[in-house]
Tab-separated table of C-alpha atoms in Angstrom:
chain	number	residue	atom	x	y	z
R	1	UNK	CA	-126.778	7.841	-275.630
R	2	UNK	CA	-123.632	5.878	-276.423
R	3	UNK	CA	-124.837	3.129	-274.066
R	4	UNK	CA	-127.659	2.413	-276.530
R	5	UNK	CA	-125.352	1.793	-279.510
R	6	UNK	CA	-123.771	-1.671	-279.540
R	7	UNK	CA	-119.999	-1.684	-280.025
R	8	UNK	CA	-120.356	-4.728	-282.261
R	9	UNK	CA	-122.510	-2.766	-284.722
R	10	UNK	CA	-120.000	0.081	-284.849
R	11	UNK	CA	-117.123	-2.317	-285.551
R	12	UNK	CA	-119.092	-4.278	-288.167
R	13	UNK	CA	-120.052	-1.104	-290.045
R	14	UNK	CA	-116.617	0.500	-289.838
R	15	UNK	CA	-114.801	-2.740	-290.689
R	16	UNK	CA	-117.191	-3.512	-293.544
R	17	UNK	CA	-116.749	-0.045	-295.014
R	18	UNK	CA	-112.949	-0.222	-294.813
R	19	UNK	CA	-112.930	-3.750	-296.266
R	20	UNK	CA	-115.093	-2.605	-299.193
R	21	UNK	CA	-112.740	0.320	-299.779
R	22	UNK	CA	-109.847	-2.165	-299.694
R	23	UNK	CA	-111.473	-4.439	-302.280
R	24	UNK	CA	-112.302	-1.474	-304.504
R	25	UNK	CA	-108.746	-0.134	-304.140
R	26	UNK	CA	-107.434	-3.590	-305.057
R	27	UNK	CA	-109.560	-3.557	-308.209
R	28	UNK	CA	-108.211	-0.158	-309.289
R	29	UNK	CA	-104.687	-1.091	-308.113
R	30	UNK	CA	-104.329	1.591	-305.419
R	31	UNK	CA	-101.877	0.006	-302.993
R	32	UNK	CA	-102.351	2.501	-300.124
R	33	UNK	CA	-106.112	2.131	-299.780
R	34	UNK	CA	-105.821	-1.557	-300.512
R	35	UNK	CA	-103.586	-2.033	-297.448
R	36	UNK	CA	-105.832	0.126	-295.261
R	37	UNK	CA	-108.856	-1.937	-296.252
R	38	UNK	CA	-107.225	-5.295	-295.722
R	39	UNK	CA	-105.131	-4.555	-292.626
R	40	UNK	CA	-107.720	-2.501	-290.753
R	41	UNK	CA	-111.084	-3.281	-292.308
R	42	UNK	CA	-111.068	-7.065	-292.171
R	43	UNK	CA	-109.834	-7.326	-288.531
R	44	UNK	CA	-112.411	-4.722	-287.426
R	45	UNK	CA	-115.142	-6.598	-289.281
R	46	UNK	CA	-114.137	-9.925	-287.719
R	47	UNK	CA	-113.877	-8.327	-284.257
R	48	UNK	CA	-117.361	-6.845	-284.645
R	49	UNK	CA	-118.786	-10.202	-285.702
R	50	UNK	CA	-117.111	-11.886	-282.703
R	51	UNK	CA	-118.587	-9.300	-280.327
R	52	UNK	CA	-122.015	-9.698	-281.951
R	53	UNK	CA	-121.957	-13.430	-281.202
R	54	UNK	CA	-121.203	-12.730	-277.517
R	55	UNK	CA	-123.585	-9.777	-277.143
R	56	UNK	CA	-126.115	-9.504	-274.332
R	57	UNK	CA	-128.784	-6.898	-275.057
R	58	UNK	CA	-129.870	-4.321	-272.453
R	59	UNK	CA	-132.860	-5.030	-270.247
R	60	UNK	CA	-135.773	-2.659	-270.973
R	61	UNK	CA	-137.754	-0.638	-268.462
R	62	UNK	CA	-141.422	-1.647	-268.063
R	63	UNK	CA	-142.399	1.972	-268.467
R	64	UNK	CA	-140.754	5.347	-268.906
R	65	UNK	CA	-139.437	6.720	-265.608
R	66	UNK	CA	-141.115	10.054	-264.748
R	67	UNK	CA	-139.035	13.086	-263.744
R	68	UNK	CA	-140.112	12.937	-260.090
R	69	UNK	CA	-138.752	9.365	-259.815
R	70	UNK	CA	-135.477	10.393	-261.447
R	71	UNK	CA	-135.160	13.133	-258.830
R	72	UNK	CA	-135.959	10.624	-256.070
R	73	UNK	CA	-133.380	8.208	-257.535
R	74	UNK	CA	-130.728	10.938	-257.513
R	75	UNK	CA	-131.505	11.733	-253.871
R	76	UNK	CA	-131.924	8.238	-252.396
R	77	UNK	CA	-130.536	5.447	-254.585
R	78	UNK	CA	-127.593	3.582	-253.124
R	79	UNK	CA	-124.452	3.098	-255.228
R	80	UNK	CA	-125.360	-0.590	-255.591
R	81	UNK	CA	-128.829	0.192	-256.991
R	82	UNK	CA	-127.320	2.681	-259.443
R	83	UNK	CA	-124.717	0.138	-260.521
R	84	UNK	CA	-127.364	-2.552	-261.093
R	85	UNK	CA	-129.512	-0.171	-263.143
R	86	UNK	CA	-126.577	1.025	-265.254
R	87	UNK	CA	-125.115	-2.458	-265.796
R	88	UNK	CA	-128.284	-4.161	-266.963
R	89	UNK	CA	-129.426	-1.300	-269.225
R	90	UNK	CA	-126.356	-1.389	-271.461
R	91	UNK	CA	-124.919	-3.852	-273.938
R	92	UNK	CA	-122.719	-6.487	-272.276
R	93	UNK	CA	-120.236	-8.835	-273.909
R	94	UNK	CA	-119.093	-12.285	-272.863
R	95	UNK	CA	-121.790	-12.872	-270.246
R	96	UNK	CA	-124.457	-15.557	-270.354
R	97	UNK	CA	-127.144	-13.485	-268.609
R	98	UNK	CA	-127.617	-10.252	-266.687
R	99	UNK	CA	-126.735	-10.579	-262.992
R	100	UNK	CA	-125.500	-14.139	-263.574
R	101	UNK	CA	-122.723	-13.892	-260.959
R	102	UNK	CA	-125.094	-12.381	-258.377
R	103	UNK	CA	-127.662	-15.135	-258.952
R	104	UNK	CA	-124.984	-17.818	-258.558
R	105	UNK	CA	-123.724	-16.295	-255.306
R	106	UNK	CA	-127.288	-16.095	-253.998
R	107	UNK	CA	-127.866	-19.763	-254.828
R	108	UNK	CA	-130.553	-18.979	-257.386
R	109	UNK	CA	-128.760	-20.402	-260.421
R	110	UNK	CA	-127.939	-24.080	-259.896
R	111	UNK	CA	-127.184	-24.445	-263.626
R	112	UNK	CA	-127.182	-22.283	-266.749
R	113	UNK	CA	-130.428	-23.878	-267.919
R	114	UNK	CA	-132.234	-23.252	-264.614
R	115	UNK	CA	-130.995	-19.673	-264.119
R	116	UNK	CA	-133.741	-17.018	-263.858
R	117	UNK	CA	-133.628	-14.488	-266.694
R	118	UNK	CA	-133.942	-10.764	-266.006
R	119	UNK	CA	-136.749	-9.559	-268.296
R	120	UNK	CA	-137.351	-5.935	-267.278
R	121	UNK	CA	-136.814	-3.175	-264.719
R	122	UNK	CA	-139.149	-0.737	-263.121
R	123	UNK	CA	-138.463	2.275	-260.922
R	124	UNK	CA	-141.087	3.340	-258.419
R	125	UNK	CA	-141.746	5.066	-255.116
R	126	UNK	CA	-142.879	2.960	-252.178
R	127	UNK	CA	-143.767	4.823	-248.996
R	128	UNK	CA	-141.618	7.799	-250.017
R	129	UNK	CA	-138.607	5.585	-250.757
R	130	UNK	CA	-136.969	4.877	-254.109
R	131	UNK	CA	-137.471	1.285	-255.307
R	132	UNK	CA	-135.996	-0.685	-258.191
R	133	UNK	CA	-137.974	-3.753	-259.284
R	134	UNK	CA	-136.186	-6.548	-261.135
R	135	UNK	CA	-138.596	-8.759	-263.066
R	136	UNK	CA	-137.204	-12.290	-263.514
R	137	UNK	CA	-138.616	-15.044	-265.711
R	138	UNK	CA	-138.183	-17.955	-263.319
R	139	UNK	CA	-139.961	-21.159	-264.385
R	140	UNK	CA	-137.484	-23.446	-262.590
R	141	UNK	CA	-137.187	-21.579	-259.267
R	142	UNK	CA	-140.281	-21.636	-257.107
R	143	UNK	CA	-141.555	-18.690	-255.099
R	144	UNK	CA	-140.643	-20.574	-251.922
R	145	UNK	CA	-136.969	-20.701	-252.974
R	146	UNK	CA	-136.971	-16.972	-253.721
R	147	UNK	CA	-138.637	-16.156	-250.391
R	148	UNK	CA	-136.147	-18.385	-248.595
R	149	UNK	CA	-133.354	-16.240	-250.093
R	150	UNK	CA	-135.028	-12.903	-249.309
R	151	UNK	CA	-132.774	-12.062	-246.348
R	152	UNK	CA	-129.684	-13.109	-248.300
R	153	UNK	CA	-130.787	-10.897	-251.222
R	154	UNK	CA	-131.220	-7.953	-248.836
R	155	UNK	CA	-127.710	-8.444	-247.432
R	156	UNK	CA	-126.180	-9.036	-250.862
R	157	UNK	CA	-127.554	-5.839	-252.410
R	158	UNK	CA	-127.345	-3.805	-249.178
R	159	UNK	CA	-126.579	-1.935	-247.067
R	160	UNK	CA	-129.360	0.578	-246.999
R	161	UNK	CA	-132.008	-1.471	-248.827
R	162	UNK	CA	-134.502	-4.207	-248.109
R	163	UNK	CA	-135.840	-6.703	-250.612
R	164	UNK	CA	-139.429	-7.664	-251.283
R	165	UNK	CA	-140.304	-10.783	-253.306
R	166	UNK	CA	-143.625	-11.002	-255.165
R	167	UNK	CA	-144.860	-13.581	-257.675
R	168	UNK	CA	-146.443	-13.006	-261.054
R	169	UNK	CA	-147.971	-16.462	-261.479
R	170	UNK	CA	-149.500	-15.744	-264.886
R	171	UNK	CA	-146.101	-15.391	-266.547
R	172	UNK	CA	-143.925	-17.601	-264.281
R	173	UNK	CA	-142.183	-14.430	-263.152
R	174	UNK	CA	-140.806	-13.198	-259.852
R	175	UNK	CA	-140.534	-9.505	-258.994
R	176	UNK	CA	-137.629	-8.628	-256.710
R	177	UNK	CA	-138.123	-5.096	-255.428
R	178	UNK	CA	-135.085	-3.461	-253.841
R	179	UNK	CA	-136.361	-0.610	-251.657
R	180	UNK	CA	-134.167	2.054	-250.098
R	181	UNK	CA	-134.377	1.786	-246.321
R	182	UNK	CA	-135.236	5.347	-245.298
R	183	UNK	CA	-134.189	4.712	-241.681
R	184	UNK	CA	-130.686	3.724	-242.852
R	185	UNK	CA	-130.698	6.671	-245.281
R	186	UNK	CA	-131.515	9.068	-242.421
R	187	UNK	CA	-128.687	7.585	-240.297
R	188	UNK	CA	-126.274	8.149	-243.165
R	189	UNK	CA	-127.361	11.796	-243.519
R	190	UNK	CA	-127.314	12.624	-239.802
R	191	UNK	CA	-124.177	10.721	-238.794
R	192	UNK	CA	-121.027	12.830	-238.397
R	193	UNK	CA	-118.352	12.292	-241.000
């Protein structure tokens, strides 16, 4: 629940309230509340405004994830898939775009203007395996470039997954589906520790 509330909004509201109390206390000549308002309220307000200017909103899910997929996610999802899902579905600060570092390392972001933008997520089941689909708006990267990087994407987000690249030509979008490799998952379960 707290992941859905932006820190910037909390600081702006708290700082604004304290600053208003400080101004009111100044008007009625109450030195204690005046100091609290000015020394705490104004810095919190300015900090909240600074965070708001550097805020990156969470990426939405295409549709609500049903309970059976949540159970499958808990059983099969790799730590990397869980980290991706958690990172992109919360407010971020000081980043240009979601997964910007990953896209640069994969060679899919030659410049900030040409970088694909993560638009949405979708969880699904493919052949009994948990899958996380990342939907990128990618007008400057062709499908051929994405398919060329498919093996690199699999290695980057692995082990234990394989990537599938599909176009959505109507919207200039690319769907990158990261599917848990059930063969690798079985090896992990049956191998002695």
